[in-house]
N, CA, C and O atoms as a Tinker XYZ file with bonds, in Angstrom:
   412  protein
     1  N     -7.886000   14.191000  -18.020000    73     2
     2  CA    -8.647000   13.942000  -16.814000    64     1     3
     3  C     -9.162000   12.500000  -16.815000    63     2     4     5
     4  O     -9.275000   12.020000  -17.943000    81     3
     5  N     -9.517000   11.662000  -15.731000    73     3     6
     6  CA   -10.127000   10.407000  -15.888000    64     5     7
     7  C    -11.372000   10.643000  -15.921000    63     6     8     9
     8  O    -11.990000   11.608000  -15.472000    81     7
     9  N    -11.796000    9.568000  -16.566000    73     7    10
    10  CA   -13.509000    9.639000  -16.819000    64     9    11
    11  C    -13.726000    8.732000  -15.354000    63    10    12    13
    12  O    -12.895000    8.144000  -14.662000    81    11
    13  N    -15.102000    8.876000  -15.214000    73    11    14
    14  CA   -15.763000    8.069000  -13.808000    64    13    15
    15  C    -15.419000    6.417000  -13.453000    63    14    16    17
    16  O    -15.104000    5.815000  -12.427000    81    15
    17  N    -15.608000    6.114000  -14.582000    73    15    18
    18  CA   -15.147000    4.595000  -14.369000    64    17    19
    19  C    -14.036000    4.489000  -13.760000    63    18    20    21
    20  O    -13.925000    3.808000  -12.741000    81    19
    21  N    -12.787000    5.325000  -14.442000    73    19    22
    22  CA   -11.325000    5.382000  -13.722000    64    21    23
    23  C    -11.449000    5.838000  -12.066000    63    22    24    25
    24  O    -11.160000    5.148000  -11.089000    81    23
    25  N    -11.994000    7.278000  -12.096000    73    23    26
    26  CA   -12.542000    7.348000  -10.668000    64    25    27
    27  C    -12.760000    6.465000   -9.429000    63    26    28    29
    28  O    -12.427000    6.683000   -8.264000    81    27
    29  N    -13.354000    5.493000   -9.927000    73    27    30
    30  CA   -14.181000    4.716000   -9.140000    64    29    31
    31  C    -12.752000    3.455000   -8.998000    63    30    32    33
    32  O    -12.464000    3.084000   -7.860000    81    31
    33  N    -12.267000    3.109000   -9.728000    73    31    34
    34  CA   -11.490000    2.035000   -9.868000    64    33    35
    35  C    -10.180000    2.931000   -9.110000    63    34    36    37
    36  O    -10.068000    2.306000   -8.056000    81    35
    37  N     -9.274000    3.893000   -9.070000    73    35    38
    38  CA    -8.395000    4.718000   -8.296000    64    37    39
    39  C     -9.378000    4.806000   -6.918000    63    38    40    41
    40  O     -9.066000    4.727000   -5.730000    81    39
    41  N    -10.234000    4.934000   -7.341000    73    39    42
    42  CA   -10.529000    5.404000   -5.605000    64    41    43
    43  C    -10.310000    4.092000   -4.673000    63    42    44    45
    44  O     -9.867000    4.125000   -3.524000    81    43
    45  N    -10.753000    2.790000   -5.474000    73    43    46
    46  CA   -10.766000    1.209000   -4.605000    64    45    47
    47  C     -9.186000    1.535000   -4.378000    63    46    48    49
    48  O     -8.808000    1.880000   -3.258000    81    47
    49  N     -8.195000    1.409000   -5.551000    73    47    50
    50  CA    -6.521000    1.503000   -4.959000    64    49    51
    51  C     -6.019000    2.254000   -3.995000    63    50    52    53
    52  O     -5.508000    1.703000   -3.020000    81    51
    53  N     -6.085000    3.916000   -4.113000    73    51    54
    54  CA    -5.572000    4.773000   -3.468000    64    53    55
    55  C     -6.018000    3.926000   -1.833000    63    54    56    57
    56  O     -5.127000    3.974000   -0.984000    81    55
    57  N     -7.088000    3.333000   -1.511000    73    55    58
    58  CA    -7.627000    3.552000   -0.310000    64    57    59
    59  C     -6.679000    2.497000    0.357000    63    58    60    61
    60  O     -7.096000    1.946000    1.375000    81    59
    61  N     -5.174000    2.097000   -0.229000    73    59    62
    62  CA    -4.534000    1.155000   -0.150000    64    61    63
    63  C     -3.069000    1.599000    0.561000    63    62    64    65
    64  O     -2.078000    1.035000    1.025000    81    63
    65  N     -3.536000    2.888000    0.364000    73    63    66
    66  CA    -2.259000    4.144000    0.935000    64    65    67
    67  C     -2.439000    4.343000    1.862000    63    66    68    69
    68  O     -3.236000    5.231000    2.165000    81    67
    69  N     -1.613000    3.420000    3.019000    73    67    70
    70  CA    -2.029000    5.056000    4.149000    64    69    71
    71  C     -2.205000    6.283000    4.101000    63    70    72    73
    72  O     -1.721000    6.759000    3.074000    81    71
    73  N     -2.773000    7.150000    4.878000    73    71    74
    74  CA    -3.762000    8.327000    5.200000    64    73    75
    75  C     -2.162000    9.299000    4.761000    63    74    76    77
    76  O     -2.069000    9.440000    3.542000    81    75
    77  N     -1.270000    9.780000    5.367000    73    75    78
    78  CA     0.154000   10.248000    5.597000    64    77    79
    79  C      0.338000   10.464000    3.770000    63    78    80    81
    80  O      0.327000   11.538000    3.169000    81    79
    81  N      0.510000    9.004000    3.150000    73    79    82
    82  CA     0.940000    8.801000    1.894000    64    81    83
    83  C      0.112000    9.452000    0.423000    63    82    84    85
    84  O      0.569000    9.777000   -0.673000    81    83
    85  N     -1.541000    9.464000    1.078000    73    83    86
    86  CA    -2.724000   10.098000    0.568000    64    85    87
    87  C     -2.670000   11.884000    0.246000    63    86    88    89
    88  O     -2.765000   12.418000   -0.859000    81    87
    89  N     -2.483000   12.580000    1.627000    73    87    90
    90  CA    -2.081000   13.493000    1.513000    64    89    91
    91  C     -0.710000   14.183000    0.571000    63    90    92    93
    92  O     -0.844000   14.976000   -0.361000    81    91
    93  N      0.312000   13.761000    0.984000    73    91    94
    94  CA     1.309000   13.969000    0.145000    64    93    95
    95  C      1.276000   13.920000   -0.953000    63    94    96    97
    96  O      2.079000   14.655000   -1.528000    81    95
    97  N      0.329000   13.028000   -1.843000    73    95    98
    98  CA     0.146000   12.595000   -2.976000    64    97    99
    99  C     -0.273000   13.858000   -3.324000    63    98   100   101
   100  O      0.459000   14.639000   -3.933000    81    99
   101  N     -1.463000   14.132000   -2.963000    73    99   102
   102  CA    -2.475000   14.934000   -2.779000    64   101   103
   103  C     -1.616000   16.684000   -2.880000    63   102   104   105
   104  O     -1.809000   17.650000   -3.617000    81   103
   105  N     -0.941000   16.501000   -2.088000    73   103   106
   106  CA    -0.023000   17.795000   -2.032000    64   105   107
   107  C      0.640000   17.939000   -3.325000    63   106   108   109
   108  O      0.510000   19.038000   -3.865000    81   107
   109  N      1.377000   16.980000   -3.974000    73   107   110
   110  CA     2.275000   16.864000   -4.922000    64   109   111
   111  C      0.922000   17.305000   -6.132000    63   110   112   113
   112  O      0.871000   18.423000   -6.646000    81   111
   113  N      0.388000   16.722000   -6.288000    73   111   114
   114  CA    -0.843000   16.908000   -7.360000    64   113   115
   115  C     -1.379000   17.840000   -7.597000    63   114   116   117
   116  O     -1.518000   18.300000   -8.730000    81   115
   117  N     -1.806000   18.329000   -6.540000    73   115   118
   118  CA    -2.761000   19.951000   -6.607000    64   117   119
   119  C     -1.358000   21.037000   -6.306000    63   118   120   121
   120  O     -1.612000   22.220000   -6.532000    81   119
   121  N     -0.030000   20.754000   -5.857000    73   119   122
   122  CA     1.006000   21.548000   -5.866000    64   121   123
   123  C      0.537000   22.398000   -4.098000    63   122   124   125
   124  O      1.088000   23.442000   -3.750000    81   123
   125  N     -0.334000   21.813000   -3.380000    73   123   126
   126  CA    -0.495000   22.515000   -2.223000    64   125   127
   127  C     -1.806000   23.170000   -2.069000    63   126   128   129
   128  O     -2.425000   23.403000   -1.031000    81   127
   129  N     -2.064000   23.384000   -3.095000    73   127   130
   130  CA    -3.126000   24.733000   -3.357000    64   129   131
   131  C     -4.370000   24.067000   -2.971000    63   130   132   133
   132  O     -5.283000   24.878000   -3.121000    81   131
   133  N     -4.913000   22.674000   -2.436000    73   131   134
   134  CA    -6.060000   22.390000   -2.504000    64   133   135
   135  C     -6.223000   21.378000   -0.873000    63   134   136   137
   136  O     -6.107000   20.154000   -0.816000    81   135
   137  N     -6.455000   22.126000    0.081000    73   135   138
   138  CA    -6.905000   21.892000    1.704000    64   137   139
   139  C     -8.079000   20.525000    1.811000    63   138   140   141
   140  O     -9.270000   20.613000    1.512000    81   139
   141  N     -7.443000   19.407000    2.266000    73   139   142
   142  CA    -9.071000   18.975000    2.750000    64   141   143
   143  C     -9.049000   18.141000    4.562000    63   142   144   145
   144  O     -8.099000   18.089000    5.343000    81   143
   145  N     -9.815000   17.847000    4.658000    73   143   146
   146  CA   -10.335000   17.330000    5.635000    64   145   147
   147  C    -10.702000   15.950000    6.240000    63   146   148   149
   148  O    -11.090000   15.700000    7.381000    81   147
   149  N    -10.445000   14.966000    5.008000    73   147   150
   150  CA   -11.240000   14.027000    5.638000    64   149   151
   151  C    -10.111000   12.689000    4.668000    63   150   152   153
   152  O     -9.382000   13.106000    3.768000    81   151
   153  N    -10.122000   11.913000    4.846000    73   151   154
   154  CA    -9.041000   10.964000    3.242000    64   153   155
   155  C    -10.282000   10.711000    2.206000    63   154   156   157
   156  O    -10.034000   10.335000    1.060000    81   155
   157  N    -11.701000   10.942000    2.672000    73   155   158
   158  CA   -12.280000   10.389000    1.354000    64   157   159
   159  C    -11.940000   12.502000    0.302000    63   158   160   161
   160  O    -11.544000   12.526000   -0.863000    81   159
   161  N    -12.123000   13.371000    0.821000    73   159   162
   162  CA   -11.608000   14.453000    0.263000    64   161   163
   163  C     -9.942000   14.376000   -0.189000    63   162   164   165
   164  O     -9.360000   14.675000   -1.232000    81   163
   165  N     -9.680000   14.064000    0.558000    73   163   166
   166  CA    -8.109000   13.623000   -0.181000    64   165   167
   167  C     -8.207000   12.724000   -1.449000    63   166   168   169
   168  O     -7.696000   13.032000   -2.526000    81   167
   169  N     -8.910000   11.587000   -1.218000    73   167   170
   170  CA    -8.851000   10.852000   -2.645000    64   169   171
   171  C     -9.472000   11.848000   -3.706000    63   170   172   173
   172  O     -8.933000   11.942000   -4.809000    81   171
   173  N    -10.840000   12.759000   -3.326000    73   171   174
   174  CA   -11.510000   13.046000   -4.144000    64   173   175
   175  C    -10.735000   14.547000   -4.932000    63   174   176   177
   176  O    -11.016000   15.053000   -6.019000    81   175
   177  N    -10.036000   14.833000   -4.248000    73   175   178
   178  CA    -9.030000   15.999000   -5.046000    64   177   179
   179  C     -8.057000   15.532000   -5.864000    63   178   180   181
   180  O     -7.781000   16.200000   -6.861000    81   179
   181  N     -7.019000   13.703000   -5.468000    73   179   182
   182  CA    -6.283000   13.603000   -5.873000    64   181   183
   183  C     -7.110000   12.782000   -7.281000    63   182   184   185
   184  O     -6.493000   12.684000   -8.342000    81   183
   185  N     -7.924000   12.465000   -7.205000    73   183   186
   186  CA    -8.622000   11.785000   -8.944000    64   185   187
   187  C     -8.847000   13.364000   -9.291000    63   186   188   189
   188  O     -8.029000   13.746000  -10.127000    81   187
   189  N     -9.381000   13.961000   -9.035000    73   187   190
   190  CA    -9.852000   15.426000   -9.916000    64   189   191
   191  C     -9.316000   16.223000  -10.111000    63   190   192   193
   192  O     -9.750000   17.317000  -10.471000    81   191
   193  N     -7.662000   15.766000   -9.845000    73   191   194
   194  CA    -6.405000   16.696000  -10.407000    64   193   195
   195  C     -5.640000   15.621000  -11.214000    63   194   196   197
   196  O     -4.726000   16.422000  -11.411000    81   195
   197  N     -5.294000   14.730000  -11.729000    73   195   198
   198  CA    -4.817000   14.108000  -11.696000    64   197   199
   199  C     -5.085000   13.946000  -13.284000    63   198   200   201
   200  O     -6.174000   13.533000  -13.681000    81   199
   201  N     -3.989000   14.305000  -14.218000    73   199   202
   202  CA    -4.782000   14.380000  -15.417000    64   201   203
   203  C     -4.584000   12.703000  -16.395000    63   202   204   205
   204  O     -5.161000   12.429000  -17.447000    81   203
   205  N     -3.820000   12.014000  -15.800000    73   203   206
   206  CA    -4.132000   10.412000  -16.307000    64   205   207
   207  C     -4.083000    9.478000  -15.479000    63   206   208   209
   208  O     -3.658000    9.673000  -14.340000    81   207
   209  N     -4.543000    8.199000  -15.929000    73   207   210
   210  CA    -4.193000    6.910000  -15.704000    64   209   211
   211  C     -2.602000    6.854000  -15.502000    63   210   212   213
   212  O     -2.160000    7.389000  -14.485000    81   211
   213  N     -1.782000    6.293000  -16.325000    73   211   214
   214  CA    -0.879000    6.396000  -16.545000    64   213   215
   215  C      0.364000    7.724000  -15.480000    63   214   216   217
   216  O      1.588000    7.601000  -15.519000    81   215
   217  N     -0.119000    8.480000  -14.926000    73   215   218
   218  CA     0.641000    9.645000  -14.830000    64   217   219
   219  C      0.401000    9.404000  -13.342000    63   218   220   221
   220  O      1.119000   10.061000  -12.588000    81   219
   221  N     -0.698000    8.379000  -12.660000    73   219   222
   222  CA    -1.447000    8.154000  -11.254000    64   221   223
   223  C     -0.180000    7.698000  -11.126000    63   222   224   225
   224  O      0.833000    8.198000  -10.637000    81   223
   225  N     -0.456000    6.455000  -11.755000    73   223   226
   226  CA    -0.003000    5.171000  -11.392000    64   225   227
   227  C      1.998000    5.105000  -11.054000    63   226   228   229
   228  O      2.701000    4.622000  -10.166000    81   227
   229  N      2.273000    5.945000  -12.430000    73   227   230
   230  CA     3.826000    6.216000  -12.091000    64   229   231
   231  C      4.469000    6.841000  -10.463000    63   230   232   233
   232  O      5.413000    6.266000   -9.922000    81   231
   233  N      3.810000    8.046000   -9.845000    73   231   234
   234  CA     3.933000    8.239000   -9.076000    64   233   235
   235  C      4.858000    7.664000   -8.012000    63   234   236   237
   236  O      4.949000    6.484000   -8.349000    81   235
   237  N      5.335000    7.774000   -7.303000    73   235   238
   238  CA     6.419000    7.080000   -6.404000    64   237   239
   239  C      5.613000    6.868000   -5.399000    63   238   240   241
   240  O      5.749000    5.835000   -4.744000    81   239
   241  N      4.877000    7.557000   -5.162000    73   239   242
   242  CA     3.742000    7.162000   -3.814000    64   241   243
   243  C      2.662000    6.121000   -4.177000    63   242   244   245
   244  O      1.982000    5.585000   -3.302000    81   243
   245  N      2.566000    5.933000   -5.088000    73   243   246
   246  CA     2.067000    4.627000   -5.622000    64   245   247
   247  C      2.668000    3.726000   -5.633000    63   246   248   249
   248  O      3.020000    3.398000   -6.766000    81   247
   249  N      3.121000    2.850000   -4.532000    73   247   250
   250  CA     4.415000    1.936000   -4.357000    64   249   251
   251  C      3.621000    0.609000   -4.943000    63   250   252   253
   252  O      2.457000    0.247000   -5.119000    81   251
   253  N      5.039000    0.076000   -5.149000    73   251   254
   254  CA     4.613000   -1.608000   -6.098000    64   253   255
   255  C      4.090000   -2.346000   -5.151000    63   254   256   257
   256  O      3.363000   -3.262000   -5.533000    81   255
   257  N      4.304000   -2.167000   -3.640000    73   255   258
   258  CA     3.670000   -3.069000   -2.717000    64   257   259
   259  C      1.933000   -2.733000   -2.737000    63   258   260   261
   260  O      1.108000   -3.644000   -2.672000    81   259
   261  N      1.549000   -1.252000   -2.838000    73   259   262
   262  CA     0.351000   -0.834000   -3.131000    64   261   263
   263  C     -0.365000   -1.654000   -4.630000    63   262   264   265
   264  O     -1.379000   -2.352000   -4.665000    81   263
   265  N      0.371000   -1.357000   -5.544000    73   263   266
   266  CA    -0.504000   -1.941000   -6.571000    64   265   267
   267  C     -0.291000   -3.361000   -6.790000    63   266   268   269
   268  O     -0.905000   -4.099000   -7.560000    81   267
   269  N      0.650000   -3.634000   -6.016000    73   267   270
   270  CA    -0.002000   -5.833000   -5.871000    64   269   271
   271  C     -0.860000   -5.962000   -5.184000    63   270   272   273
   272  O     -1.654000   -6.814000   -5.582000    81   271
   273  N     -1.186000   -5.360000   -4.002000    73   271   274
   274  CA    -2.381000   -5.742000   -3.286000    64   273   275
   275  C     -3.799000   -5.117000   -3.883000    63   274   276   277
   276  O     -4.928000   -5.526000   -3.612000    81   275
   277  N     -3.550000   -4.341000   -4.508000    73   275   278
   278  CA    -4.717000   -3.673000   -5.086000    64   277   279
   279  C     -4.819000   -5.253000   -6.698000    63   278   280   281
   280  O     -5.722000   -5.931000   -7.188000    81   279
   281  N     -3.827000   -5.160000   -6.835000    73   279   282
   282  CA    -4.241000   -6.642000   -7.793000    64   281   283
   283  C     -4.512000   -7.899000   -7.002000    63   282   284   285
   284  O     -5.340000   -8.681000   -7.468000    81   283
   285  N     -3.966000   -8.164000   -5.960000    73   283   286
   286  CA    -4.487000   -9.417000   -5.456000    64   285   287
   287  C     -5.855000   -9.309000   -4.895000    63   286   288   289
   288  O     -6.400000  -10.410000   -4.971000    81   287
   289  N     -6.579000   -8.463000   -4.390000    73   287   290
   290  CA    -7.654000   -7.971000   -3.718000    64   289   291
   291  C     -8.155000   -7.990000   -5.090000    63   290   292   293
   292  O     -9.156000   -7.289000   -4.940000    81   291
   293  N     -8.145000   -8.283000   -6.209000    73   291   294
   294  CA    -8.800000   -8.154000   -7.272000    64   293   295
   295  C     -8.960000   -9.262000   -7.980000    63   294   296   297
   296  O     -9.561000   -9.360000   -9.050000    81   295
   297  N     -8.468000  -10.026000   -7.434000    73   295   298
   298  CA    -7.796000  -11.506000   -8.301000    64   297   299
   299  C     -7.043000  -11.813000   -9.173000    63   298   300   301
   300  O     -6.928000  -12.915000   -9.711000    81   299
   301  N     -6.306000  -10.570000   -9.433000    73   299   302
   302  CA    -5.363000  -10.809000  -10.811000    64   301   303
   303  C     -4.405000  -11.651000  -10.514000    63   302   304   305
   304  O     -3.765000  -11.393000   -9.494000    81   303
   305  N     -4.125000  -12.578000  -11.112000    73   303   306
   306  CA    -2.641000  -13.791000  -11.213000    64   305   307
   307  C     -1.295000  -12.628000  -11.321000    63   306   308   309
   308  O     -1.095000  -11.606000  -11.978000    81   307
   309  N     -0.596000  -13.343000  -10.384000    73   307   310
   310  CA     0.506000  -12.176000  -10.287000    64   309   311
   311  C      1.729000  -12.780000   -9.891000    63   310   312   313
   312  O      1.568000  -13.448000   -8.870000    81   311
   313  N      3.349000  -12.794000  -10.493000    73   311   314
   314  CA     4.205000  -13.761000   -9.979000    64   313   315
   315  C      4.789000  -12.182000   -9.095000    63   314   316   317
   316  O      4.716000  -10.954000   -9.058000    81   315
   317  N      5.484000  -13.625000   -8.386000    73   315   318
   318  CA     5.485000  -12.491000   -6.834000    64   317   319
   319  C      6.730000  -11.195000   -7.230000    63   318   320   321
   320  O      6.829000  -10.085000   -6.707000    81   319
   321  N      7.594000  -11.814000   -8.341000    73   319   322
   322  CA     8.305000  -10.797000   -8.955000    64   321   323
   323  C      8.412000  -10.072000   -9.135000    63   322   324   325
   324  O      9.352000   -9.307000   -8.923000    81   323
   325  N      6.859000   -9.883000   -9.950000    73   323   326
   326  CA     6.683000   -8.513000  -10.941000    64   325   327
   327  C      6.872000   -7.393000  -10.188000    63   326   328   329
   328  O      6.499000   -7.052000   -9.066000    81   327
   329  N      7.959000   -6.572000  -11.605000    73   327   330
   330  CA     8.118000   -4.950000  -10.885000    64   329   331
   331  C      7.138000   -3.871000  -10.721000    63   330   332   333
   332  O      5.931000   -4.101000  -10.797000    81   331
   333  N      7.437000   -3.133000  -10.580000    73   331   334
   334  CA     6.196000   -1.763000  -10.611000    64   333   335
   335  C      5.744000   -1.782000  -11.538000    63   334   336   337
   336  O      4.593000   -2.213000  -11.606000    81   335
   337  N      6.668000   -1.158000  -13.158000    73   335   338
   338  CA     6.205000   -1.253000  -14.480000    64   337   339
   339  C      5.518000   -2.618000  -14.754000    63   338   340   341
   340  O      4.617000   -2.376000  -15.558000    81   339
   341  N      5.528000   -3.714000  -14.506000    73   339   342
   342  CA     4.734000   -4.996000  -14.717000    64   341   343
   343  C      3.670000   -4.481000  -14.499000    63   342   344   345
   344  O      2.961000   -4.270000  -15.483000    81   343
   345  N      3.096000   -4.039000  -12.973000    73   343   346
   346  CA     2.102000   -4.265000  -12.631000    64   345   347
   347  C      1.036000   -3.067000  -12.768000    63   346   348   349
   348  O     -0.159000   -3.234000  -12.528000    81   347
   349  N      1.666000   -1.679000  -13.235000    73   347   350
   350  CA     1.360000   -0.303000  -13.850000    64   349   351
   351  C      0.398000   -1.135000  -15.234000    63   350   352   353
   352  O     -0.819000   -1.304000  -15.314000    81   351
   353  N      1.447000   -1.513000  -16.156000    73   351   354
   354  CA     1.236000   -2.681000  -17.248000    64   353   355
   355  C     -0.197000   -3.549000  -17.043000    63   354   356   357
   356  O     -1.332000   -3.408000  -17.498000    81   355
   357  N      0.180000   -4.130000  -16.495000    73   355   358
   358  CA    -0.982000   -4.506000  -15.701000    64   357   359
   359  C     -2.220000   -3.820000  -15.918000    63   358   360   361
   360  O     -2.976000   -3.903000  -16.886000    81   359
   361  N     -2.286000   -3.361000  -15.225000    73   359   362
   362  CA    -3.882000   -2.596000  -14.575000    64   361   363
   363  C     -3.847000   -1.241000  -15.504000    63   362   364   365
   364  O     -4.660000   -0.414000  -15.093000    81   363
   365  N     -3.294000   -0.923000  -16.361000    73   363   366
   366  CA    -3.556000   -0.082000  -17.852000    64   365   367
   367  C     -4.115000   -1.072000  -18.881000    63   366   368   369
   368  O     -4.664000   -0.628000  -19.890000    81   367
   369  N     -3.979000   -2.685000  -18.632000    73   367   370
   370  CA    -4.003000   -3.271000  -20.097000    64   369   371
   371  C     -4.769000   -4.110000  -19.616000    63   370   372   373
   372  O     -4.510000   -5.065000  -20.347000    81   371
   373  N     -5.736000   -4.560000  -18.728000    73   371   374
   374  CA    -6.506000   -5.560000  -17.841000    64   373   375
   375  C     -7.598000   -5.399000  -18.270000    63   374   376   377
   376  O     -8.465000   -4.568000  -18.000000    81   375
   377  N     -7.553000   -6.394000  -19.108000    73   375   378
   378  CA    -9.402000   -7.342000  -19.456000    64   377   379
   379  C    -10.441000   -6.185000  -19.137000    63   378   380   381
   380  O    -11.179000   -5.441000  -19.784000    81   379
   381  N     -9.957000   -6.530000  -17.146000    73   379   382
   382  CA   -10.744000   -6.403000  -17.038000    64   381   383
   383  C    -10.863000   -4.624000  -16.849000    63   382   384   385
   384  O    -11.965000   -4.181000  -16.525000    81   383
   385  N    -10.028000   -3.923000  -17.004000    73   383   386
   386  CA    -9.799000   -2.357000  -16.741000    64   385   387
   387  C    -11.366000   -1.956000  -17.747000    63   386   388   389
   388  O    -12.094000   -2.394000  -18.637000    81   387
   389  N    -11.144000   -0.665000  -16.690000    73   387   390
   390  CA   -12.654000    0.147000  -18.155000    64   389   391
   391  C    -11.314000    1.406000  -17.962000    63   390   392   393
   392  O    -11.663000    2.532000  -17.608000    81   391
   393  N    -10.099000    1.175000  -18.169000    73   391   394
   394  CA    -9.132000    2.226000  -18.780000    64   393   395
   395  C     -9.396000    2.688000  -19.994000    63   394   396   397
   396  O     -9.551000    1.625000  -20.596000    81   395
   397  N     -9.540000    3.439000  -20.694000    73   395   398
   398  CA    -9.139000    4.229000  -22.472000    64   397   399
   399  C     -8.201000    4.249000  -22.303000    63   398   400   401
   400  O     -7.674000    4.365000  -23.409000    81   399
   401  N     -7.328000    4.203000  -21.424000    73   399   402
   402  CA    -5.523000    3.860000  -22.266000    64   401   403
   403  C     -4.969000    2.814000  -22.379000    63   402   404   405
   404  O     -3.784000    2.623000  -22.105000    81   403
   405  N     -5.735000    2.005000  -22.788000    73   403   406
   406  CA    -5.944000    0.198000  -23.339000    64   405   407
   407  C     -4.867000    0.253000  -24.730000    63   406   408   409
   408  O     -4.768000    1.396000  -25.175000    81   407
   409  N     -4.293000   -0.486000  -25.256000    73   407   410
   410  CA    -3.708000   -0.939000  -26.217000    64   409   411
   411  C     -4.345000   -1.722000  -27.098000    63   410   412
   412  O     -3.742000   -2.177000  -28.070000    81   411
């Protein structure tokens, strides 16, 4: 499960998904079984099912265009290259992350 810090730091990204992309996620995660109403309930089911860092981030609905802007909106230095795994890499191994799945 993520601890709060992670919480809080997924919740700034996800909000990077359109609403459409949120849900689905959301669907895929809880497997269906968990109804909500609103996208801040969507985020808040998809962190509280979601049993890693690592397992978020892979996701296919977590597109690489999502987590560059969630790094540039952050200030991270970023060549315009980098693939998904770069930037997964990234934001698991970042200074500035309060991740526990730090290296």
């Amino acid at each position: 499960m993520l601890n709060e810090e992670e919480k809080e730091e997924f919740r700034h990204l996800l909000k990077f998904l359109p609403e459409k992309e949120l849900i689905s996620l959301k669907d895929t995660i809880t497997s269906k079984l968990i109804k909500t109403h609103s996208v801040e309930e969507t985020i808040d089911a998809i962190l509280t099912y979601t049993e890693s860092a690592s397992e978020l981030l892979s996701r296919k609905k977590i597109s690489r265009s999502c987590l560059f802007q969630y790094l540039a909106n952050k200030k991270v230095p970023l060549p315009g290259s980098a693939s998904k795994s770069d930037l997964v890499d990234k934001i698991l191994h970042s200074p500035n992350s309060s991740n526990p799945e730090k290296v």
